[in-house]
CSV table of C-alpha atoms and ligand atoms in Angstrom, one decimal:
chain,number,residue,atom,x,y,z
Y,1,MET,CA,18.8,-113.8,41.9
Y,2,PRO,CA,19.1,-113.4,38.2
Y,3,THR,CA,22.7,-112.5,37.4
Y,4,SER,CA,22.1,-110.6,34.1
Y,5,SER,CA,24.7,-107.9,35.1
Y,6,PRO,CA,28.0,-108.2,36.9
Y,7,VAL,CA,26.8,-106.1,39.8
Y,8,ARG,CA,23.8,-108.3,40.4
Y,9,GLY,CA,26.1,-111.3,40.4
Y,10,ARG,CA,28.3,-109.7,43.0
Y,11,LEU,CA,25.3,-108.7,45.1
Y,12,ALA,CA,24.0,-112.3,45.2
Y,13,ALA,CA,27.0,-113.2,47.3
Y,14,LEU,CA,26.5,-110.4,49.8
Y,15,THR,CA,23.3,-111.8,51.3
Y,16,ALA,CA,21.9,-113.6,54.4
Y,17,PRO,CA,18.6,-115.4,55.0
Y,18,ALA,CA,15.6,-113.0,55.6
Y,19,GLU,CA,14.0,-112.5,58.9
Y,20,LEU,CA,11.1,-110.5,57.5
Y,21,VAL,CA,9.5,-113.4,55.6
Y,22,ARG,CA,6.9,-116.2,55.9
Y,23,PRO,CA,6.2,-119.2,53.8
Y,24,GLU,CA,3.0,-119.1,51.7
Y,25,GLY,CA,1.7,-121.7,49.3
Y,26,GLY,CA,5.0,-123.1,48.2
Y,27,LYS,CA,6.4,-119.5,47.8
Y,28,VAL,CA,7.6,-116.9,50.3
Y,29,ARG,CA,5.9,-113.7,51.3
Y,30,CYS,CA,8.4,-110.8,52.0
Y,31,VAL,CA,7.0,-108.4,54.7
Y,32,ALA,CA,9.9,-105.9,54.7
Y,33,CYS,CA,7.9,-103.3,52.8
Y,34,GLY,CA,4.4,-102.4,51.7
Y,35,HIS,CA,4.7,-104.3,48.4
Y,36,ARG,CA,4.5,-107.6,50.3
Y,37,CYS,CA,5.9,-109.5,47.4
Y,38,LEU,CA,5.0,-113.2,47.0
Y,39,ILE,CA,8.2,-114.7,45.5
Y,40,GLY,CA,8.8,-118.1,43.9
Y,41,GLU,CA,12.0,-120.0,43.5
Y,42,GLY,CA,14.6,-118.1,41.3
Y,43,HIS,CA,12.7,-114.9,41.4
Y,44,GLU,CA,13.2,-111.5,43.1
Y,45,GLY,CA,10.9,-108.8,44.6
Y,46,VAL,CA,10.0,-105.4,43.3
Y,47,CYS,CA,13.1,-104.0,44.9
Y,48,ARG,CA,15.3,-106.4,42.9
Y,49,VAL,CA,17.7,-107.0,45.8
Y,50,ARG,CA,15.7,-109.7,47.8
Y,51,PHE,CA,15.4,-113.0,46.0
Y,52,VAL,CA,14.6,-116.7,46.5
Y,53,SER,CA,17.3,-119.3,46.2
Y,54,ASP,CA,16.9,-122.9,47.3
Y,55,GLY,CA,13.6,-122.0,48.9
Y,56,VAL,CA,15.2,-119.3,51.1
Y,57,LEU,CA,14.6,-115.5,50.8
Y,58,ARG,CA,18.1,-114.0,50.6
Y,59,VAL,CA,18.5,-110.4,51.5
Y,60,PRO,CA,21.3,-107.8,51.3
Y,61,PHE,CA,23.9,-108.2,54.1
Y,62,GLY,CA,27.5,-107.4,55.0
Y,63,TYR,CA,28.2,-104.4,52.8
Y,64,VAL,CA,27.7,-100.7,52.3
Y,65,ALA,CA,27.4,-98.9,49.0
Y,66,SER,CA,28.0,-95.5,50.6
Y,67,VAL,CA,29.0,-94.3,54.1
Y,68,ALA,CA,29.6,-90.8,55.4
Y,69,ALA,CA,29.5,-88.7,58.6
Y,70,ASP,CA,26.7,-86.2,58.1
Y,71,PRO,CA,25.2,-83.4,60.2
Y,72,ILE,CA,22.0,-84.9,61.8
Y,73,GLU,CA,20.2,-81.9,60.4
Y,74,LYS,CA,20.8,-83.3,56.9
Y,75,LYS,CA,18.7,-86.4,57.5
Y,76,PRO,CA,16.8,-84.1,58.4
Y,77,PHE,CA,16.2,-84.5,62.1
Y,78,PHE,CA,15.8,-81.0,63.7
Y,79,HIS,CA,14.5,-82.3,67.1
Y,80,VAL,CA,17.1,-84.9,67.8
Y,81,SER,CA,20.4,-84.0,69.4
Y,82,PRO,CA,20.9,-80.7,67.4
Y,83,GLY,CA,24.4,-80.3,66.0
Y,84,ALA,CA,25.2,-84.0,66.3
Y,85,THR,CA,26.9,-86.1,63.7
Y,86,ALA,CA,25.1,-89.1,62.2
Y,87,LEU,CA,27.2,-91.9,60.7
Y,88,SER,CA,25.1,-92.6,57.6
Y,89,PHE,CA,25.3,-95.8,55.5
Y,90,GLY,CA,23.3,-97.0,52.5
Y,91,MET,CA,23.1,-100.2,50.6
Y,92,LEU,CA,21.8,-100.7,47.0
Y,93,GLY,CA,18.2,-100.9,45.7
Y,94,CYS,CA,14.8,-99.4,46.3
Y,95,ASP,CA,11.2,-100.4,46.3
Y,96,TYR,CA,10.3,-97.1,44.5
Y,97,LYS,CA,11.5,-95.5,41.2
Y,98,CYS,CA,11.2,-91.8,41.8
Y,99,PRO,CA,12.2,-89.8,38.7
Y,100,TYR,CA,13.7,-87.1,40.8
Y,101,CYS,CA,15.8,-89.3,43.1
Y,102,GLN,CA,18.9,-87.7,44.3
Y,103,ASN,CA,20.6,-91.0,45.2
Y,104,TRP,CA,19.6,-92.9,42.0
Y,105,GLU,CA,23.1,-94.2,41.5
Y,106,ILE,CA,22.6,-96.5,44.5
Y,107,SER,CA,18.8,-96.7,44.8
Y,108,GLN,CA,18.1,-97.8,41.2
Y,109,THR,CA,20.6,-100.6,41.0
Y,110,GLY,CA,19.0,-103.6,39.3
Y,111,ARG,CA,16.4,-101.4,37.6
Y,112,ASP,CA,18.5,-98.8,35.7
Y,113,PRO,CA,21.6,-100.1,33.8
Y,114,GLU,CA,23.2,-96.6,34.2
Y,115,ALA,CA,22.9,-97.0,38.0
Y,116,ASP,CA,24.5,-100.4,37.8
Y,117,GLU,CA,27.6,-98.7,36.5
Y,118,PHE,CA,28.0,-96.8,39.8
Y,119,ALA,CA,27.4,-99.7,42.2
Y,120,ARG,CA,30.4,-100.3,44.4
Y,121,PRO,CA,29.4,-102.5,47.3
Y,122,ARG,CA,32.1,-102.7,49.9
Y,123,ARG,CA,32.2,-105.5,52.4
Y,124,THR,CA,32.1,-104.4,56.0
Y,125,SER,CA,30.9,-105.6,59.4
Y,126,PRO,CA,28.5,-104.0,62.0
Y,127,GLU,CA,31.5,-103.7,64.4
Y,128,GLU,CA,33.5,-101.8,61.7
Y,129,LEU,CA,30.6,-99.3,61.2
Y,130,VAL,CA,30.2,-98.8,65.0
Y,131,GLY,CA,34.0,-98.2,65.2
Y,132,LEU,CA,33.8,-95.7,62.4
Y,133,ALA,CA,30.9,-93.9,64.1
Y,134,ARG,CA,33.0,-93.5,67.3
Y,135,GLU,CA,36.0,-92.4,65.3
Y,136,GLN,CA,33.9,-89.7,63.6
Y,137,GLY,CA,32.4,-88.6,66.9
Y,138,ALA,CA,28.9,-89.6,65.8
Y,139,THR,CA,26.1,-89.9,68.3
Y,140,MET,CA,23.8,-91.6,65.8
Y,141,VAL,CA,24.0,-94.4,63.2
Y,142,THR,CA,21.5,-94.0,60.3
Y,143,SER,CA,20.3,-96.3,57.5
Y,144,THR,CA,19.8,-93.9,54.6
Y,145,TYR,CA,20.7,-93.1,50.9
Y,146,ASN,CA,18.8,-96.2,49.6
Y,147,GLU,CA,15.5,-97.3,51.1
Y,148,PRO,CA,16.3,-98.9,54.5
Y,149,LEU,CA,13.1,-100.9,54.8
Y,150,ILE,CA,14.3,-103.3,52.1
Y,151,THR,CA,17.6,-103.9,53.9
Y,152,SER,CA,16.2,-104.0,57.4
Y,153,GLU,CA,18.0,-107.2,58.5
Y,154,TRP,CA,21.4,-105.5,57.8
Y,155,ALA,CA,20.3,-102.4,59.7
Y,156,ALA,CA,19.2,-104.6,62.6
Y,157,ALA,CA,22.6,-106.2,62.6
Y,158,VAL,CA,24.4,-102.8,62.7
Y,159,PHE,CA,22.0,-101.2,65.2
Y,160,ARG,CA,22.2,-103.9,67.9
Y,161,PRO,CA,25.9,-103.2,68.6
Y,162,ALA,CA,25.5,-99.5,67.9
Y,163,ARG,CA,22.8,-99.3,70.6
Y,164,ALA,CA,24.9,-101.4,73.0
Y,165,ALA,CA,27.6,-98.7,72.5
Y,166,GLY,CA,25.2,-95.9,73.5
Y,167,LEU,CA,24.6,-94.7,70.0
Y,168,LEU,CA,21.2,-93.5,68.7
Y,169,THR,CA,19.8,-95.2,65.6
Y,170,SER,CA,17.5,-94.0,62.8
Y,171,TYR,CA,15.8,-94.7,59.5
Y,172,VAL,CA,15.5,-92.2,56.6
Y,173,SER,CA,12.7,-93.9,54.7
Y,174,ASN,CA,9.9,-93.6,52.2
Y,175,GLY,CA,7.5,-95.0,54.8
Y,176,ASN,CA,6.3,-97.8,52.7
Y,177,GLY,CA,6.2,-100.1,55.7
Y,178,THR,CA,4.2,-103.0,57.1
Y,179,PRO,CA,3.1,-103.7,60.7
Y,180,GLU,CA,5.6,-106.6,60.7
Y,181,VAL,CA,8.6,-104.4,59.8
Y,182,ILE,CA,7.6,-101.7,62.3
Y,183,ASP,CA,7.3,-104.3,65.1
Y,184,TYR,CA,10.7,-105.7,64.0
Y,185,LEU,CA,12.3,-102.2,64.2
Y,186,ARG,CA,10.6,-100.9,67.4
Y,187,PRO,CA,13.3,-102.2,69.7
Y,188,LEU,CA,16.1,-101.1,67.4
Y,189,VAL,CA,15.2,-97.6,66.0
Y,190,ASP,CA,15.0,-94.3,68.0
Y,191,ALA,CA,14.1,-91.9,65.2
Y,192,TYR,CA,12.3,-92.4,61.9
Y,193,LYS,CA,12.1,-89.9,59.1
Y,194,VAL,CA,9.3,-90.5,56.6
Y,195,ASP,CA,9.2,-89.0,53.1
Y,196,LEU,CA,5.6,-88.1,52.5
Y,197,LYS,CA,5.8,-87.6,48.7
Y,198,ALA,CA,2.3,-86.5,48.0
Y,199,MET,CA,-1.3,-86.7,49.4
Y,200,ARG,CA,-2.9,-88.3,46.3
Y,201,ASP,CA,-2.6,-91.8,45.1
Y,202,GLU,CA,-1.8,-90.9,41.5
Y,203,PRO,CA,1.7,-89.4,42.2
Y,204,TYR,CA,2.4,-92.3,44.5
Y,205,ARG,CA,1.5,-94.8,41.7
Y,206,SER,CA,3.8,-92.9,39.4
Y,207,VAL,CA,6.8,-93.7,41.7
Y,208,GLY,CA,5.7,-97.2,42.3
Y,209,GLY,CA,4.0,-96.8,45.7
Y,210,ARG,CA,0.6,-96.5,47.4
Y,211,LEU,CA,-0.4,-93.5,49.5
Y,212,GLN,CA,-2.4,-95.6,51.9
Y,213,ALA,CA,0.6,-97.8,52.8
Y,214,VAL,CA,2.6,-94.6,53.8
Y,215,LEU,CA,-0.3,-93.1,55.8
Y,216,ASP,CA,-0.8,-96.4,57.6
Y,217,THR,CA,3.0,-96.6,58.4
Y,218,LEU,CA,3.0,-93.0,59.7
Y,219,ARG,CA,0.0,-93.8,62.0
Y,220,LEU,CA,1.8,-96.9,63.3
Y,221,LEU,CA,5.1,-95.2,63.9
Y,222,VAL,CA,3.5,-92.4,66.0
Y,223,ALA,CA,1.3,-95.0,67.9
Y,224,ARG,CA,4.4,-97.0,68.7
Y,225,SER,CA,6.3,-94.0,70.0
Y,226,PHE,CA,9.1,-93.7,67.5
Y,227,TRP,CA,10.4,-90.2,67.2
Y,228,VAL,CA,9.0,-89.2,63.8
Y,229,GLU,CA,9.9,-86.3,61.5
Y,230,VAL,CA,8.3,-85.9,58.0
Y,231,VAL,CA,9.7,-84.5,54.8
Y,232,THR,CA,7.8,-83.4,51.8
Y,233,LEU,CA,9.7,-82.3,48.7
Y,234,VAL,CA,7.5,-79.7,47.2
Y,235,VAL,CA,7.6,-80.5,43.4
Y,236,PRO,CA,5.9,-78.1,41.0
Y,237,GLY,CA,3.0,-79.7,39.3
Y,238,PHE,CA,3.4,-83.0,41.2
Y,239,ASN,CA,2.2,-82.3,44.8
Y,240,ASP,CA,2.2,-78.5,45.3
Y,241,SER,CA,-1.4,-77.5,45.1
Y,242,ASP,CA,-2.7,-75.6,48.2
Y,243,GLU,CA,-5.4,-78.2,48.6
Y,244,GLU,CA,-3.0,-81.2,48.6
Y,245,LEU,CA,-0.5,-79.5,50.9
Y,246,ARG,CA,-3.4,-78.7,53.3
Y,247,ASP,CA,-4.6,-82.3,53.3
Y,248,ALA,CA,-1.1,-83.4,54.2
Y,249,ALA,CA,-0.8,-80.9,57.0
Y,250,ARG,CA,-4.2,-81.9,58.4
Y,251,PHE,CA,-3.3,-85.5,58.3
Y,252,LEU,CA,0.0,-84.9,60.2
Y,253,ALA,CA,-1.6,-82.6,62.7
Y,254,GLY,CA,-4.2,-85.3,63.3
Y,255,LEU,CA,-1.4,-87.7,64.2
Y,256,SER,CA,0.2,-85.1,66.5
Y,257,PRO,CA,0.8,-81.4,66.2
Y,258,ASP,CA,4.3,-82.1,67.5
Y,259,VAL,CA,5.4,-84.0,64.3
Y,260,PRO,CA,8.0,-81.7,62.7
Y,261,TRP,CA,7.2,-81.2,59.0
Y,262,HIS,CA,10.1,-80.3,56.6
Y,263,LEU,CA,9.0,-78.8,53.3
Y,264,THR,CA,12.0,-78.8,51.0
Y,265,ALA,CA,12.6,-77.2,47.6
Y,266,PHE,CA,12.9,-79.4,44.6
Y,267,HIS,CA,15.7,-79.0,42.0
Y,268,PRO,CA,15.6,-80.8,38.7
Y,269,ASP,CA,17.4,-84.1,39.0
Y,270,TYR,CA,17.8,-87.6,37.5
Y,271,ARG,CA,14.9,-88.1,35.1
Y,272,MET,CA,12.7,-85.1,36.2
Y,273,THR,CA,14.2,-82.2,34.4
Y,274,ASP,CA,11.0,-81.0,32.7
Y,275,ARG,CA,10.1,-78.3,35.3
Y,276,ASP,CA,11.6,-75.5,37.3
Y,277,ALA,CA,13.0,-75.7,40.9
Y,278,THR,CA,10.5,-74.8,43.6
Y,279,GLY,CA,10.3,-71.0,44.1
Y,280,LEU,CA,10.8,-69.3,47.4
Y,281,ARG,CA,7.2,-68.0,47.5
Y,282,SER,CA,5.8,-71.4,46.8
Y,283,LEU,CA,7.9,-73.0,49.6
Y,284,LEU,CA,7.0,-70.3,52.1
Y,285,ARG,CA,3.3,-70.6,51.2
Y,286,ALA,CA,3.6,-74.4,52.0
Y,287,VAL,CA,5.1,-73.6,55.4
Y,288,GLU,CA,2.3,-71.2,56.1
Y,289,ILE,CA,-0.3,-73.9,55.3
Y,290,GLY,CA,1.4,-76.3,57.7
Y,291,ARG,CA,1.2,-73.7,60.5
Y,292,GLU,CA,-2.4,-72.8,59.7
Y,293,GLU,CA,-3.4,-76.4,60.1
Y,294,GLY,CA,-2.0,-76.5,63.6
Y,295,LEU,CA,1.5,-78.1,63.2
Y,296,ARG,CA,3.8,-76.6,65.8
Y,297,TYR,CA,7.1,-77.1,63.9
Y,298,VAL,CA,7.2,-76.5,60.2
Y,299,TYR,CA,10.4,-76.0,58.4
Y,300,ALA,CA,11.6,-74.8,54.9
Y,301,GLY,CA,14.5,-76.7,53.5
Y,302,ASN,CA,17.0,-76.6,50.6
Y,303,LEU,CA,17.1,-72.7,50.4
Y,304,PRO,CA,19.4,-71.9,53.4
Y,305,GLY,CA,19.4,-68.4,54.6
Y,306,ARG,CA,16.5,-67.3,52.4
Y,307,VAL,CA,13.5,-68.6,54.3
Y,308,GLY,CA,13.1,-66.1,57.2
Y,309,ASP,CA,12.5,-68.2,60.4
Y,310,GLY,CA,11.7,-71.3,58.3
Y,311,GLU,CA,14.9,-72.9,59.7
Y,312,THR,CA,14.3,-71.9,63.3
Y,313,THR,CA,12.6,-73.8,66.1
Y,314,ARG,CA,10.4,-71.5,68.2
Y,315,CYS,CA,8.5,-72.3,71.4
Y,316,PRO,CA,4.9,-73.0,70.3
Y,317,ALA,CA,3.7,-71.4,73.6
Y,318,CYS,CA,5.5,-68.1,73.7
Y,319,GLY,CA,7.4,-67.8,70.4
Y,320,THR,CA,10.9,-67.6,71.9
Y,321,VAL,CA,13.6,-68.8,69.6
Y,322,ALA,CA,14.9,-72.1,70.9
Y,323,VAL,CA,17.2,-73.4,68.1
Y,324,GLU,CA,18.5,-71.3,65.2
Y,325,ARG,CA,19.9,-72.9,62.1
Y,326,ARG,CA,21.2,-72.1,58.6
Y,327,GLY,CA,21.0,-75.1,56.3
Y,328,PHE,CA,22.5,-78.0,58.2
Y,329,ARG,CA,24.4,-75.8,60.7
Y,330,VAL,CA,23.1,-75.0,64.2
Y,331,LEU,CA,23.9,-71.4,64.9
Y,332,ALA,CA,22.5,-71.4,68.5
Y,333,ASN,CA,20.7,-73.8,70.7
Y,334,SER,CA,19.1,-72.0,73.7
Y,335,LEU,CA,17.0,-74.9,75.0
Y,336,LEU,CA,17.2,-75.5,78.7
Y,337,PRO,CA,17.9,-79.1,80.0
Y,338,GLY,CA,14.9,-81.3,79.3
Y,339,GLY,CA,14.1,-79.5,76.1
Y,340,LEU,CA,12.5,-76.6,78.0
Y,341,CYS,CA,11.9,-73.2,76.4
Y,342,PRO,CA,14.3,-70.6,77.6
Y,343,GLY,CA,11.5,-68.0,77.8
Y,344,CYS,CA,8.5,-69.8,79.4
Y,345,ARG,CA,9.8,-73.3,80.3
Y,346,THR,CA,7.3,-75.1,78.1
Y,347,ARG,CA,8.7,-78.4,77.1
Y,348,LEU,CA,9.3,-78.7,73.3
Y,349,ALA,CA,8.8,-82.1,71.8
Y,350,GLY,CA,11.9,-83.9,70.7
Y,351,LEU,CA,14.8,-86.1,71.8
Y,352,TRP,CA,17.0,-83.1,72.5
Y,353,THR,CA,19.9,-84.9,74.1
Y,354,VAL,CA,21.4,-88.4,73.8
Y,355,GLU,CA,20.6,-89.0,77.4
Y,356,GLU,CA,16.9,-88.1,76.8
Y,357,ALA,CA,16.8,-90.3,73.8
Y,358,LEU,CA,18.2,-93.3,75.7
Y,359,ALA,CA,15.8,-92.7,78.5
Y,360,ALA,CA,12.9,-92.7,76.1
Y,361,ARG,CA,13.7,-96.1,74.6
Y,362,PRO,CA,10.8,-98.5,74.9
Y,363,ASP,CA,12.8,-101.0,77.0
Y,364,PRO,CA,13.1,-100.4,79.9
Y,365,SER,CA,11.4,-96.9,79.9
Y,366,PRO,CA,8.3,-96.8,77.7
Y,367,GLY,CA,6.6,-93.5,77.1
Y,368,PRO,CA,5.1,-91.6,74.2
Y,369,LYS,CA,7.3,-89.0,72.7
Y,370,LEU,CA,4.7,-87.2,70.6
Y,371,THR,CA,1.6,-85.6,72.1
Y,372,PRO,CA,-1.5,-87.3,70.6
Y,373,SER,CA,-3.6,-84.7,68.8
Y,374,SER,CA,-6.6,-85.6,70.9
Y,375,ALA,CA,-4.8,-84.2,74.0
Y,376,SER,CA,-3.5,-81.1,72.4
Y,377,ALA,CA,-6.5,-78.7,71.9
Z,1,SF4,S1,11.4,-105.5,50.4
Z,1,SF4,FE1,9.4,-104.9,49.4
Z,1,SF4,S2,9.9,-104.9,47.2
Z,1,SF4,FE2,11.5,-106.0,48.2
Z,1,SF4,S3,10.9,-108.2,48.1
Z,1,SF4,FE3,10.3,-107.4,50.1
Z,1,SF4,S4,8.1,-106.7,49.8
Z,1,SF4,FE4,9.1,-106.9,47.7
């Protein structure tokens, strides 16, 4: 790894050999994210944190850049163990370069010299993180803050003992995946949040991604029975036309009407300060579009207490309130055991308790968690 800055020199020591890699024509092909970088000796991938040294792809390992006990609703997962705590950890680096990133201090390491100033990697072990999760009363361990796909080997090392200890595991990700990384994660990850940033290729190109890679990943995640929730930050002039939002809603409803869609309000941040925050009307219009297109669970985020029932889970069959929230707080959870509606006993899609989530794991109890759209007319 080039060591042009002190932080990159320090990071080079905090690595392990990659598992998501294959040799190709004298170089190595990284398959951890949709960029699929072909990397030669002495070079690094687009993410700047995976690099080839002595013929081996070295990847981030054995540290965290940030760790906190967060409400699970902050990830956001609204249909997984409501009110639970998620021990959240992040490393450094990202395969994207979003100008509105809220975690740019850790995600843009190696790409933005200002971010390098903030980088404080702290050595740790999977066992220490699992111990911390227990100490904090967490029921989930989450790889978040930076893009988890690019540090999947470390997440795997943490998730193995976490799962053995009865903890749930999750990814909070941009969804720029590959079939290889999804297969790798399937035995290790219960819940997967995907940030669907737009429904056009141009905005995706502007942040360093490709729309198709994210759509393919979403399809695969649902087909492989991960519990999936999707977030779209509604950014004025970037992705907020009715037409584009409708296309996104249609796509998600086509995967499954049970995929929760979180529409969150943008605030000017990092390098995107040239436009206003998302207005309340605009956010509520987006929620309406999601519902019109057949999604059963559409939420409005980042404007707590101002979005009517945009933070509430209602039974899609009879409309009874099942879970009431304000911001990241659960005010009331009226679901009956098994995720049943308290009004009509319809089952609401989700991993509502830890026990339910453990029983839904692919090994030894396979079973789809989302209703395929073809069976939901
Ligand atoms: S994680 Fe993605 S960006 Fe990084 S080296 Fe691998 S393919 Fe390239």
